[in-house]
């Protein structure tokens, strides 16, 4: 009972954090005129909002509304990166100059890669007089259990120091994504703004583990082998058990299991296997303090497939199903 209460408290605490209403602020920023430089934007935001938290929110929303994401590192962003320096100070000076050029170019053309989103946000926060940090390494886009393998950096995001604590945010992912089924653009601004470290660590893995901001940082292998957590998972009433990994091994009985720590409504879960049109009901049984479900797969399954878990009509988790090999 104590474990379930802890999970429930964590869920309610997440809702409290996300409950702050920024609708008026967001609407105001979305109606801003064009600005010729990030400095002019910073001045406007500073004049409009007196609280540091609101200024950061305004900068964050402006970026997600006005900078288009570039899917590939095309020639447009191939700014000459050759650095010539004679000392550590000289190196830092050259890096700052390069970042300033990159910020201005992305600002001028209103498009950028994840690094440009992070640099613009960092630049604006520093203009507000705040301590800011660009963080880099891995964003979770696939499920992998290659322990010890070296993965190339694929993403950057930001941390800001406010009221005695570091807060995490990702303006690139907050901009959203195109739903391939509906072709609609889905925004995620609120989830990726000042995200709880416990939640952020499920989707972002920094090069320096201290930037997880957790008392007990997770390992790279645990990060990569976990399920893919969609933003709606953190708003859902479903909490997966740490015992359930991202890769579901199919047994010789052609089945695999999912375990949950907390479910508000065990009859509200369904799943779909990659390639299938049909969404199937997930049957869940309570076993002691947890909830468990067994999923049966056809014998025809010969290669790994993704399994998407739904709460109601909303996708909340992705798993990789690995077929049974005799």
mmCIF file with all atom_site columns, N, CA and C in Angstrom, residues 130-189:
data_model
loop_
_atom_site.group_PDB
_atom_site.id
_atom_site.type_symbol
_atom_site.label_atom_id
_atom_site.label_alt_id
_atom_site.label_comp_id
_atom_site.label_asym_id
_atom_site.label_entity_id
_atom_site.label_seq_id
_atom_site.pdbx_PDB_ins_code
_atom_site.Cartn_x
_atom_site.Cartn_y
_atom_site.Cartn_z
_atom_site.occupancy
_atom_site.B_iso_or_equiv
_atom_site.pdbx_formal_charge
_atom_site.auth_seq_id
_atom_site.auth_comp_id
_atom_site.auth_asym_id
_atom_site.auth_atom_id
_atom_site.pdbx_PDB_model_num
ATOM 1   N N  . UNK A 1 130 ? 20.312 35.708 -16.112 1.00 0.00 ? 130 UNK A N  1
ATOM 2   C CA . UNK A 1 130 ? 20.140 34.418 -15.458 1.00 0.00 ? 130 UNK A CA 1
ATOM 3   C C  . UNK A 1 130 ? 21.297 33.476 -15.792 1.00 0.00 ? 130 UNK A C  1
ATOM 4   N N  . UNK A 1 131 ? 21.544 32.534 -14.918 1.00 0.00 ? 131 UNK A N  1
ATOM 5   C CA . UNK A 1 131 ? 22.556 31.506 -15.143 1.00 0.00 ? 131 UNK A CA 1
ATOM 6   C C  . UNK A 1 131 ? 21.930 30.396 -15.974 1.00 0.00 ? 131 UNK A C  1
ATOM 7   N N  . UNK A 1 132 ? 22.545 30.114 -17.121 1.00 0.00 ? 132 UNK A N  1
ATOM 8   C CA . UNK A 1 132 ? 21.954 29.179 -18.068 1.00 0.00 ? 132 UNK A CA 1
ATOM 9   C C  . UNK A 1 132 ? 23.013 28.209 -18.576 1.00 0.00 ? 132 UNK A C  1
ATOM 10  N N  . UNK A 1 133 ? 22.579 27.023 -18.995 1.00 0.00 ? 133 UNK A N  1
ATOM 11  C CA . UNK A 1 133 ? 23.502 26.009 -19.472 1.00 0.00 ? 133 UNK A CA 1
ATOM 12  C C  . UNK A 1 133 ? 22.890 25.241 -20.646 1.00 0.00 ? 133 UNK A C  1
ATOM 13  N N  . UNK A 1 134 ? 23.670 25.089 -21.723 1.00 0.00 ? 134 UNK A N  1
ATOM 14  C CA . UNK A 1 134 ? 23.277 24.216 -22.824 1.00 0.00 ? 134 UNK A CA 1
ATOM 15  C C  . UNK A 1 134 ? 23.825 22.823 -22.518 1.00 0.00 ? 134 UNK A C  1
ATOM 16  N N  . UNK A 1 135 ? 22.955 21.812 -22.575 1.00 0.00 ? 135 UNK A N  1
ATOM 17  C CA . UNK A 1 135 ? 23.326 20.434 -22.244 1.00 0.00 ? 135 UNK A CA 1
ATOM 18  C C  . UNK A 1 135 ? 23.219 19.578 -23.508 1.00 0.00 ? 135 UNK A C  1
ATOM 19  N N  . UNK A 1 136 ? 24.123 18.621 -23.643 1.00 0.00 ? 136 UNK A N  1
ATOM 20  C CA . UNK A 1 136 ? 24.131 17.804 -24.851 1.00 0.00 ? 136 UNK A CA 1
ATOM 21  C C  . UNK A 1 136 ? 24.312 16.327 -24.548 1.00 0.00 ? 136 UNK A C  1
ATOM 22  N N  . UNK A 1 137 ? 23.843 15.503 -25.445 1.00 0.00 ? 137 UNK A N  1
ATOM 23  C CA . UNK A 1 137 ? 24.147 14.076 -25.539 1.00 0.00 ? 137 UNK A CA 1
ATOM 24  C C  . UNK A 1 137 ? 23.042 13.343 -26.291 1.00 0.00 ? 137 UNK A C  1
ATOM 25  N N  . UNK A 1 138 ? 22.197 12.579 -25.570 1.00 0.00 ? 138 UNK A N  1
ATOM 26  C CA . UNK A 1 138 ? 21.259 11.686 -26.248 1.00 0.00 ? 138 UNK A CA 1
ATOM 27  C C  . UNK A 1 138 ? 19.804 12.024 -25.940 1.00 0.00 ? 138 UNK A C  1
ATOM 28  N N  . UNK A 1 139 ? 18.989 12.004 -26.978 1.00 0.00 ? 139 UNK A N  1
ATOM 29  C CA . UNK A 1 139 ? 17.539 12.031 -26.816 1.00 0.00 ? 139 UNK A CA 1
ATOM 30  C C  . UNK A 1 139 ? 17.029 10.655 -27.209 1.00 0.00 ? 139 UNK A C  1
ATOM 31  N N  . UNK A 1 140 ? 16.080 10.135 -26.458 1.00 0.00 ? 140 UNK A N  1
ATOM 32  C CA . UNK A 1 140 ? 15.620 8.771  -26.698 1.00 0.00 ? 140 UNK A CA 1
ATOM 33  C C  . UNK A 1 140 ? 14.629 8.716  -27.853 1.00 0.00 ? 140 UNK A C  1
ATOM 34  N N  . UNK A 1 141 ? 15.050 8.090  -28.931 1.00 0.00 ? 141 UNK A N  1
ATOM 35  C CA . UNK A 1 141 ? 14.184 7.928  -30.097 1.00 0.00 ? 141 UNK A CA 1
ATOM 36  C C  . UNK A 1 141 ? 14.019 6.462  -30.486 1.00 0.00 ? 141 UNK A C  1
ATOM 37  N N  . UNK A 1 142 ? 14.775 5.559  -29.805 1.00 0.00 ? 142 UNK A N  1
ATOM 38  C CA . UNK A 1 142 ? 14.648 4.134  -30.077 1.00 0.00 ? 142 UNK A CA 1
ATOM 39  C C  . UNK A 1 142 ? 14.986 3.344  -28.816 1.00 0.00 ? 142 UNK A C  1
ATOM 40  N N  . UNK A 1 143 ? 14.625 2.068  -28.826 1.00 0.00 ? 143 UNK A N  1
ATOM 41  C CA . UNK A 1 143 ? 14.881 1.184  -27.702 1.00 0.00 ? 143 UNK A CA 1
ATOM 42  C C  . UNK A 1 143 ? 16.061 0.287  -28.075 1.00 0.00 ? 143 UNK A C  1
ATOM 43  N N  . UNK A 1 144 ? 17.077 0.262  -27.215 1.00 0.00 ? 144 UNK A N  1
ATOM 44  C CA . UNK A 1 144 ? 18.305 -0.445 -27.555 1.00 0.00 ? 144 UNK A CA 1
ATOM 45  C C  . UNK A 1 144 ? 18.905 -1.052 -26.297 1.00 0.00 ? 144 UNK A C  1
ATOM 46  N N  . UNK A 1 145 ? 19.457 -2.243 -26.407 1.00 0.00 ? 145 UNK A N  1
ATOM 47  C CA . UNK A 1 145 ? 20.090 -2.874 -25.240 1.00 0.00 ? 145 UNK A CA 1
ATOM 48  C C  . UNK A 1 145 ? 21.557 -3.207 -25.507 1.00 0.00 ? 145 UNK A C  1
ATOM 49  N N  . UNK A 1 146 ? 22.206 -2.438 -26.357 1.00 0.00 ? 146 UNK A N  1
ATOM 50  C CA . UNK A 1 146 ? 23.624 -2.644 -26.667 1.00 0.00 ? 146 UNK A CA 1
ATOM 51  C C  . UNK A 1 146 ? 24.487 -2.045 -25.566 1.00 0.00 ? 146 UNK A C  1
ATOM 52  N N  . UNK A 1 147 ? 24.660 -2.777 -24.489 1.00 0.00 ? 147 UNK A N  1
ATOM 53  C CA . UNK A 1 147 ? 25.425 -2.282 -23.354 1.00 0.00 ? 147 UNK A CA 1
ATOM 54  C C  . UNK A 1 147 ? 26.884 -2.051 -23.740 1.00 0.00 ? 147 UNK A C  1
ATOM 55  N N  . UNK A 1 148 ? 27.408 -0.893 -23.340 1.00 0.00 ? 148 UNK A N  1
ATOM 56  C CA . UNK A 1 148 ? 28.804 -0.573 -23.614 1.00 0.00 ? 148 UNK A CA 1
ATOM 57  C C  . UNK A 1 148 ? 29.040 0.075  -24.959 1.00 0.00 ? 148 UNK A C  1
ATOM 58  N N  . UNK A 1 149 ? 28.032 0.088  -25.828 1.00 0.00 ? 149 UNK A N  1
ATOM 59  C CA . UNK A 1 149 ? 28.191 0.692  -27.149 1.00 0.00 ? 149 UNK A CA 1
ATOM 60  C C  . UNK A 1 149 ? 28.279 2.212  -27.028 1.00 0.00 ? 149 UNK A C  1
ATOM 61  N N  . UNK A 1 150 ? 29.104 2.829  -27.854 1.00 0.00 ? 150 UNK A N  1
ATOM 62  C CA . UNK A 1 150 ? 29.233 4.284  -27.858 1.00 0.00 ? 150 UNK A CA 1
ATOM 63  C C  . UNK A 1 150 ? 28.214 4.878  -28.823 1.00 0.00 ? 150 UNK A C  1
ATOM 64  N N  . UNK A 1 151 ? 27.429 5.825  -28.324 1.00 0.00 ? 151 UNK A N  1
ATOM 65  C CA . UNK A 1 151 ? 26.412 6.466  -29.144 1.00 0.00 ? 151 UNK A CA 1
ATOM 66  C C  . UNK A 1 151 ? 26.815 7.918  -29.409 1.00 0.00 ? 151 UNK A C  1
ATOM 67  N N  . UNK A 1 152 ? 26.648 8.351  -30.643 1.00 0.00 ? 152 UNK A N  1
ATOM 68  C CA . UNK A 1 152 ? 27.004 9.711  -31.029 1.00 0.00 ? 152 UNK A CA 1
ATOM 69  C C  . UNK A 1 152 ? 25.968 10.686 -30.486 1.00 0.00 ? 152 UNK A C  1
ATOM 70  N N  . UNK A 1 153 ? 26.427 11.850 -30.053 1.00 0.00 ? 153 UNK A N  1
ATOM 71  C CA . UNK A 1 153 ? 25.529 12.899 -29.573 1.00 0.00 ? 153 UNK A CA 1
ATOM 72  C C  . UNK A 1 153 ? 24.487 13.222 -30.643 1.00 0.00 ? 153 UNK A C  1
ATOM 73  N N  . UNK A 1 154 ? 23.222 13.290 -30.247 1.00 0.00 ? 154 UNK A N  1
ATOM 74  C CA . UNK A 1 154 ? 22.179 13.566 -31.233 1.00 0.00 ? 154 UNK A CA 1
ATOM 75  C C  . UNK A 1 154 ? 21.226 14.687 -30.818 1.00 0.00 ? 154 UNK A C  1
ATOM 76  N N  . UNK A 1 155 ? 21.506 15.357 -29.669 1.00 0.00 ? 155 UNK A N  1
ATOM 77  C CA . UNK A 1 155 ? 20.526 16.359 -29.232 1.00 0.00 ? 155 UNK A CA 1
ATOM 78  C C  . UNK A 1 155 ? 21.142 17.328 -28.220 1.00 0.00 ? 155 UNK A C  1
ATOM 79  N N  . UNK A 1 156 ? 20.542 18.499 -28.107 1.00 0.00 ? 156 UNK A N  1
ATOM 80  C CA . UNK A 1 156 ? 20.901 19.469 -27.068 1.00 0.00 ? 156 UNK A CA 1
ATOM 81  C C  . UNK A 1 156 ? 19.626 20.036 -26.454 1.00 0.00 ? 156 UNK A C  1
ATOM 82  N N  . UNK A 1 157 ? 19.740 20.465 -25.194 1.00 0.00 ? 157 UNK A N  1
ATOM 83  C CA . UNK A 1 157 ? 18.613 21.081 -24.495 1.00 0.00 ? 157 UNK A CA 1
ATOM 84  C C  . UNK A 1 157 ? 19.163 22.076 -23.469 1.00 0.00 ? 157 UNK A C  1
ATOM 85  N N  . UNK A 1 158 ? 18.327 22.576 -22.551 1.00 0.00 ? 158 UNK A N  1
ATOM 86  C CA . UNK A 1 158 ? 18.745 23.665 -21.658 1.00 0.00 ? 158 UNK A CA 1
ATOM 87  C C  . UNK A 1 158 ? 18.414 23.398 -20.199 1.00 0.00 ? 158 UNK A C  1
ATOM 88  N N  . UNK A 1 159 ? 19.231 24.010 -19.335 1.00 0.00 ? 159 UNK A N  1
ATOM 89  C CA . UNK A 1 159 ? 18.931 24.086 -17.903 1.00 0.00 ? 159 UNK A CA 1
ATOM 90  C C  . UNK A 1 159 ? 19.079 25.542 -17.486 1.00 0.00 ? 159 UNK A C  1
ATOM 91  N N  . UNK A 1 160 ? 18.204 25.977 -16.593 1.00 0.00 ? 160 UNK A N  1
ATOM 92  C CA . UNK A 1 160 ? 18.227 27.365 -16.127 1.00 0.00 ? 160 UNK A CA 1
ATOM 93  C C  . UNK A 1 160 ? 18.185 27.353 -14.598 1.00 0.00 ? 160 UNK A C  1
ATOM 94  N N  . UNK A 1 161 ? 18.933 28.245 -13.989 1.00 0.00 ? 161 UNK A N  1
ATOM 95  C CA . UNK A 1 161 ? 18.991 28.304 -12.518 1.00 0.00 ? 161 UNK A CA 1
ATOM 96  C C  . UNK A 1 161 ? 18.048 29.389 -12.032 1.00 0.00 ? 161 UNK A C  1
ATOM 97  N N  . UNK A 1 162 ? 16.995 28.970 -11.301 1.00 0.00 ? 162 UNK A N  1
ATOM 98  C CA . UNK A 1 162 ? 15.987 29.899 -10.798 1.00 0.00 ? 162 UNK A CA 1
ATOM 99  C C  . UNK A 1 162 ? 15.657 29.577 -9.351  1.00 0.00 ? 162 UNK A C  1
ATOM 100 N N  . UNK A 1 163 ? 15.658 30.595 -8.518  1.00 0.00 ? 163 UNK A N  1
ATOM 101 C CA . UNK A 1 163 ? 15.236 30.445 -7.121  1.00 0.00 ? 163 UNK A CA 1
ATOM 102 C C  . UNK A 1 163 ? 15.943 29.285 -6.417  1.00 0.00 ? 163 UNK A C  1
ATOM 103 N N  . UNK A 1 164 ? 17.248 29.170 -6.663  1.00 0.00 ? 164 UNK A N  1
ATOM 104 C CA . UNK A 1 164 ? 18.040 28.188 -5.951  1.00 0.00 ? 164 UNK A CA 1
ATOM 105 C C  . UNK A 1 164 ? 17.999 26.781 -6.488  1.00 0.00 ? 164 UNK A C  1
ATOM 106 N N  . UNK A 1 165 ? 17.426 26.564 -7.686  1.00 0.00 ? 165 UNK A N  1
ATOM 107 C CA . UNK A 1 165 ? 17.409 25.219 -8.257  1.00 0.00 ? 165 UNK A CA 1
ATOM 108 C C  . UNK A 1 165 ? 17.534 25.269 -9.775  1.00 0.00 ? 165 UNK A C  1
ATOM 109 N N  . UNK A 1 166 ? 18.089 24.178 -10.337 1.00 0.00 ? 166 UNK A N  1
ATOM 110 C CA . UNK A 1 166 ? 18.191 24.043 -11.782 1.00 0.00 ? 166 UNK A CA 1
ATOM 111 C C  . UNK A 1 166 ? 16.896 23.456 -12.329 1.00 0.00 ? 166 UNK A C  1
ATOM 112 N N  . UNK A 1 167 ? 16.419 24.014 -13.443 1.00 0.00 ? 167 UNK A N  1
ATOM 113 C CA . UNK A 1 167 ? 15.196 23.555 -14.086 1.00 0.00 ? 167 UNK A CA 1
ATOM 114 C C  . UNK A 1 167 ? 15.505 23.180 -15.539 1.00 0.00 ? 167 UNK A C  1
ATOM 115 N N  . UNK A 1 168 ? 14.888 22.114 -16.012 1.00 0.00 ? 168 UNK A N  1
ATOM 116 C CA . UNK A 1 168 ? 15.184 21.566 -17.334 1.00 0.00 ? 168 UNK A CA 1
ATOM 117 C C  . UNK A 1 168 ? 14.102 21.904 -18.347 1.00 0.00 ? 168 UNK A C  1
ATOM 118 N N  . UNK A 1 169 ? 14.515 22.108 -19.597 1.00 0.00 ? 169 UNK A N  1
ATOM 119 C CA . UNK A 1 169 ? 13.549 22.377 -20.663 1.00 0.00 ? 169 UNK A CA 1
ATOM 120 C C  . UNK A 1 169 ? 14.151 22.046 -22.018 1.00 0.00 ? 169 UNK A C  1
ATOM 121 N N  . UNK A 1 170 ? 13.284 21.745 -22.984 1.00 0.00 ? 170 UNK A N  1
ATOM 122 C CA . UNK A 1 170 ? 13.706 21.394 -24.332 1.00 0.00 ? 170 UNK A CA 1
ATOM 123 C C  . UNK A 1 170 ? 12.790 22.100 -25.326 1.00 0.00 ? 170 UNK A C  1
ATOM 124 N N  . UNK A 1 171 ? 13.283 23.195 -25.879 1.00 0.00 ? 171 UNK A N  1
ATOM 125 C CA . UNK A 1 171 ? 12.472 23.996 -26.803 1.00 0.00 ? 171 UNK A CA 1
ATOM 126 C C  . UNK A 1 171 ? 12.267 23.279 -28.131 1.00 0.00 ? 171 UNK A C  1
ATOM 127 N N  . UNK A 1 172 ? 13.223 22.456 -28.541 1.00 0.00 ? 172 UNK A N  1
ATOM 128 C CA . UNK A 1 172 ? 13.091 21.741 -29.814 1.00 0.00 ? 172 UNK A CA 1
ATOM 129 C C  . UNK A 1 172 ? 11.935 20.755 -29.746 1.00 0.00 ? 172 UNK A C  1
ATOM 130 N N  . UNK A 1 173 ? 11.917 19.911 -28.721 1.00 0.00 ? 173 UNK A N  1
ATOM 131 C CA . UNK A 1 173 ? 10.835 18.933 -28.607 1.00 0.00 ? 173 UNK A CA 1
ATOM 132 C C  . UNK A 1 173 ? 9.519  19.604 -28.233 1.00 0.00 ? 173 UNK A C  1
ATOM 133 N N  . UNK A 1 174 ? 9.585  20.755 -27.581 1.00 0.00 ? 174 UNK A N  1
ATOM 134 C CA . UNK A 1 174 ? 8.351  21.471 -27.227 1.00 0.00 ? 174 UNK A CA 1
ATOM 135 C C  . UNK A 1 174 ? 7.630  21.984 -28.467 1.00 0.00 ? 174 UNK A C  1
ATOM 136 N N  . UNK A 1 175 ? 8.390  22.230 -29.516 1.00 0.00 ? 175 UNK A N  1
ATOM 137 C CA . UNK A 1 175 ? 7.745  22.697 -30.743 1.00 0.00 ? 175 UNK A CA 1
ATOM 138 C C  . UNK A 1 175 ? 6.744  21.675 -31.243 1.00 0.00 ? 175 UNK A C  1
ATOM 139 N N  . UNK A 1 176 ? 7.039  20.391 -31.042 1.00 0.00 ? 176 UNK A N  1
ATOM 140 C CA . UNK A 1 176 ? 6.070  19.361 -31.380 1.00 0.00 ? 176 UNK A CA 1
ATOM 141 C C  . UNK A 1 176 ? 6.522  18.458 -32.506 1.00 0.00 ? 176 UNK A C  1
ATOM 142 N N  . UNK A 1 177 ? 5.546  17.713 -33.054 1.00 0.00 ? 177 UNK A N  1
ATOM 143 C CA . UNK A 1 177 ? 5.837  16.775 -34.132 1.00 0.00 ? 177 UNK A CA 1
ATOM 144 C C  . UNK A 1 177 ? 4.588  16.621 -34.998 1.00 0.00 ? 177 UNK A C  1
ATOM 145 N N  . UNK A 1 178 ? 4.797  16.081 -36.201 1.00 0.00 ? 178 UNK A N  1
ATOM 146 C CA . UNK A 1 178 ? 3.672  15.807 -37.100 1.00 0.00 ? 178 UNK A CA 1
ATOM 147 C C  . UNK A 1 178 ? 3.193  14.375 -36.890 1.00 0.00 ? 178 UNK A C  1
ATOM 148 N N  . UNK A 1 179 ? 1.931  14.238 -36.533 1.00 0.00 ? 179 UNK A N  1
ATOM 149 C CA . UNK A 1 179 ? 1.345  12.914 -36.362 1.00 0.00 ? 179 UNK A CA 1
ATOM 150 C C  . UNK A 1 179 ? 1.207  12.264 -37.736 1.00 0.00 ? 179 UNK A C  1
ATOM 151 N N  . UNK A 1 180 ? 1.900  11.134 -37.997 1.00 0.00 ? 180 UNK A N  1
ATOM 152 C CA . UNK A 1 180 ? 1.862  10.525 -39.330 1.00 0.00 ? 180 UNK A CA 1
ATOM 153 C C  . UNK A 1 180 ? 0.491  9.993  -39.710 1.00 0.00 ? 180 UNK A C  1
ATOM 154 N N  . UNK A 1 181 ? -0.351 9.737  -38.710 1.00 0.00 ? 181 UNK A N  1
ATOM 155 C CA . UNK A 1 181 ? -1.682 9.199  -39.003 1.00 0.00 ? 181 UNK A CA 1
ATOM 156 C C  . UNK A 1 181 ? -2.663 10.291 -39.420 1.00 0.00 ? 181 UNK A C  1
ATOM 157 N N  . UNK A 1 182 ? -2.588 11.443 -38.732 1.00 0.00 ? 182 UNK A N  1
ATOM 158 C CA . UNK A 1 182 ? -3.550 12.515 -39.004 1.00 0.00 ? 182 UNK A CA 1
ATOM 159 C C  . UNK A 1 182 ? -2.956 13.678 -39.791 1.00 0.00 ? 182 UNK A C  1
ATOM 160 N N  . UNK A 1 183 ? -1.613 13.706 -39.924 1.00 0.00 ? 183 UNK A N  1
ATOM 161 C CA . UNK A 1 183 ? -0.898 14.803 -40.572 1.00 0.00 ? 183 UNK A CA 1
ATOM 162 C C  . UNK A 1 183 ? -1.080 16.129 -39.823 1.00 0.00 ? 183 UNK A C  1
ATOM 163 N N  . UNK A 1 184 ? -1.544 16.037 -38.582 1.00 0.00 ? 184 UNK A N  1
ATOM 164 C CA . UNK A 1 184 ? -1.730 17.242 -37.764 1.00 0.00 ? 184 UNK A CA 1
ATOM 165 C C  . UNK A 1 184 ? -0.464 17.519 -36.967 1.00 0.00 ? 184 UNK A C  1
ATOM 166 N N  . UNK A 1 185 ? -0.218 18.797 -36.697 1.00 0.00 ? 185 UNK A N  1
ATOM 167 C CA . UNK A 1 185 ? 0.938  19.188 -35.898 1.00 0.00 ? 185 UNK A CA 1
ATOM 168 C C  . UNK A 1 185 ? 0.547  19.177 -34.430 1.00 0.00 ? 185 UNK A C  1
ATOM 169 N N  . UNK A 1 186 ? 1.272  18.408 -33.626 1.00 0.00 ? 186 UNK A N  1
ATOM 170 C CA . UNK A 1 186 ? 0.958  18.241 -32.206 1.00 0.00 ? 186 UNK A CA 1
ATOM 171 C C  . UNK A 1 186 ? 2.009  18.959 -31.377 1.00 0.00 ? 186 UNK A C  1
ATOM 172 N N  . UNK A 1 187 ? 1.578  19.874 -30.511 1.00 0.00 ? 187 UNK A N  1
ATOM 173 C CA . UNK A 1 187 ? 2.504  20.641 -29.698 1.00 0.00 ? 187 UNK A CA 1
ATOM 174 C C  . UNK A 1 187 ? 2.661  20.010 -28.315 1.00 0.00 ? 187 UNK A C  1
ATOM 175 N N  . UNK A 1 188 ? 3.862  20.216 -27.731 1.00 0.00 ? 188 UNK A N  1
ATOM 176 C CA . UNK A 1 188 ? 4.134  19.658 -26.411 1.00 0.00 ? 188 UNK A CA 1
ATOM 177 C C  . UNK A 1 188 ? 4.786  20.699 -25.507 1.00 0.00 ? 188 UNK A C  1
ATOM 178 N N  . UNK A 1 189 ? 4.488  21.952 -25.669 1.00 0.00 ? 189 UNK A N  1
ATOM 179 C CA . UNK A 1 189 ? 5.177  23.021 -24.959 1.00 0.00 ? 189 UNK A CA 1
ATOM 180 C C  . UNK A 1 189 ? 5.216  22.794 -23.452 1.00 0.00 ? 189 UNK A C  1
#
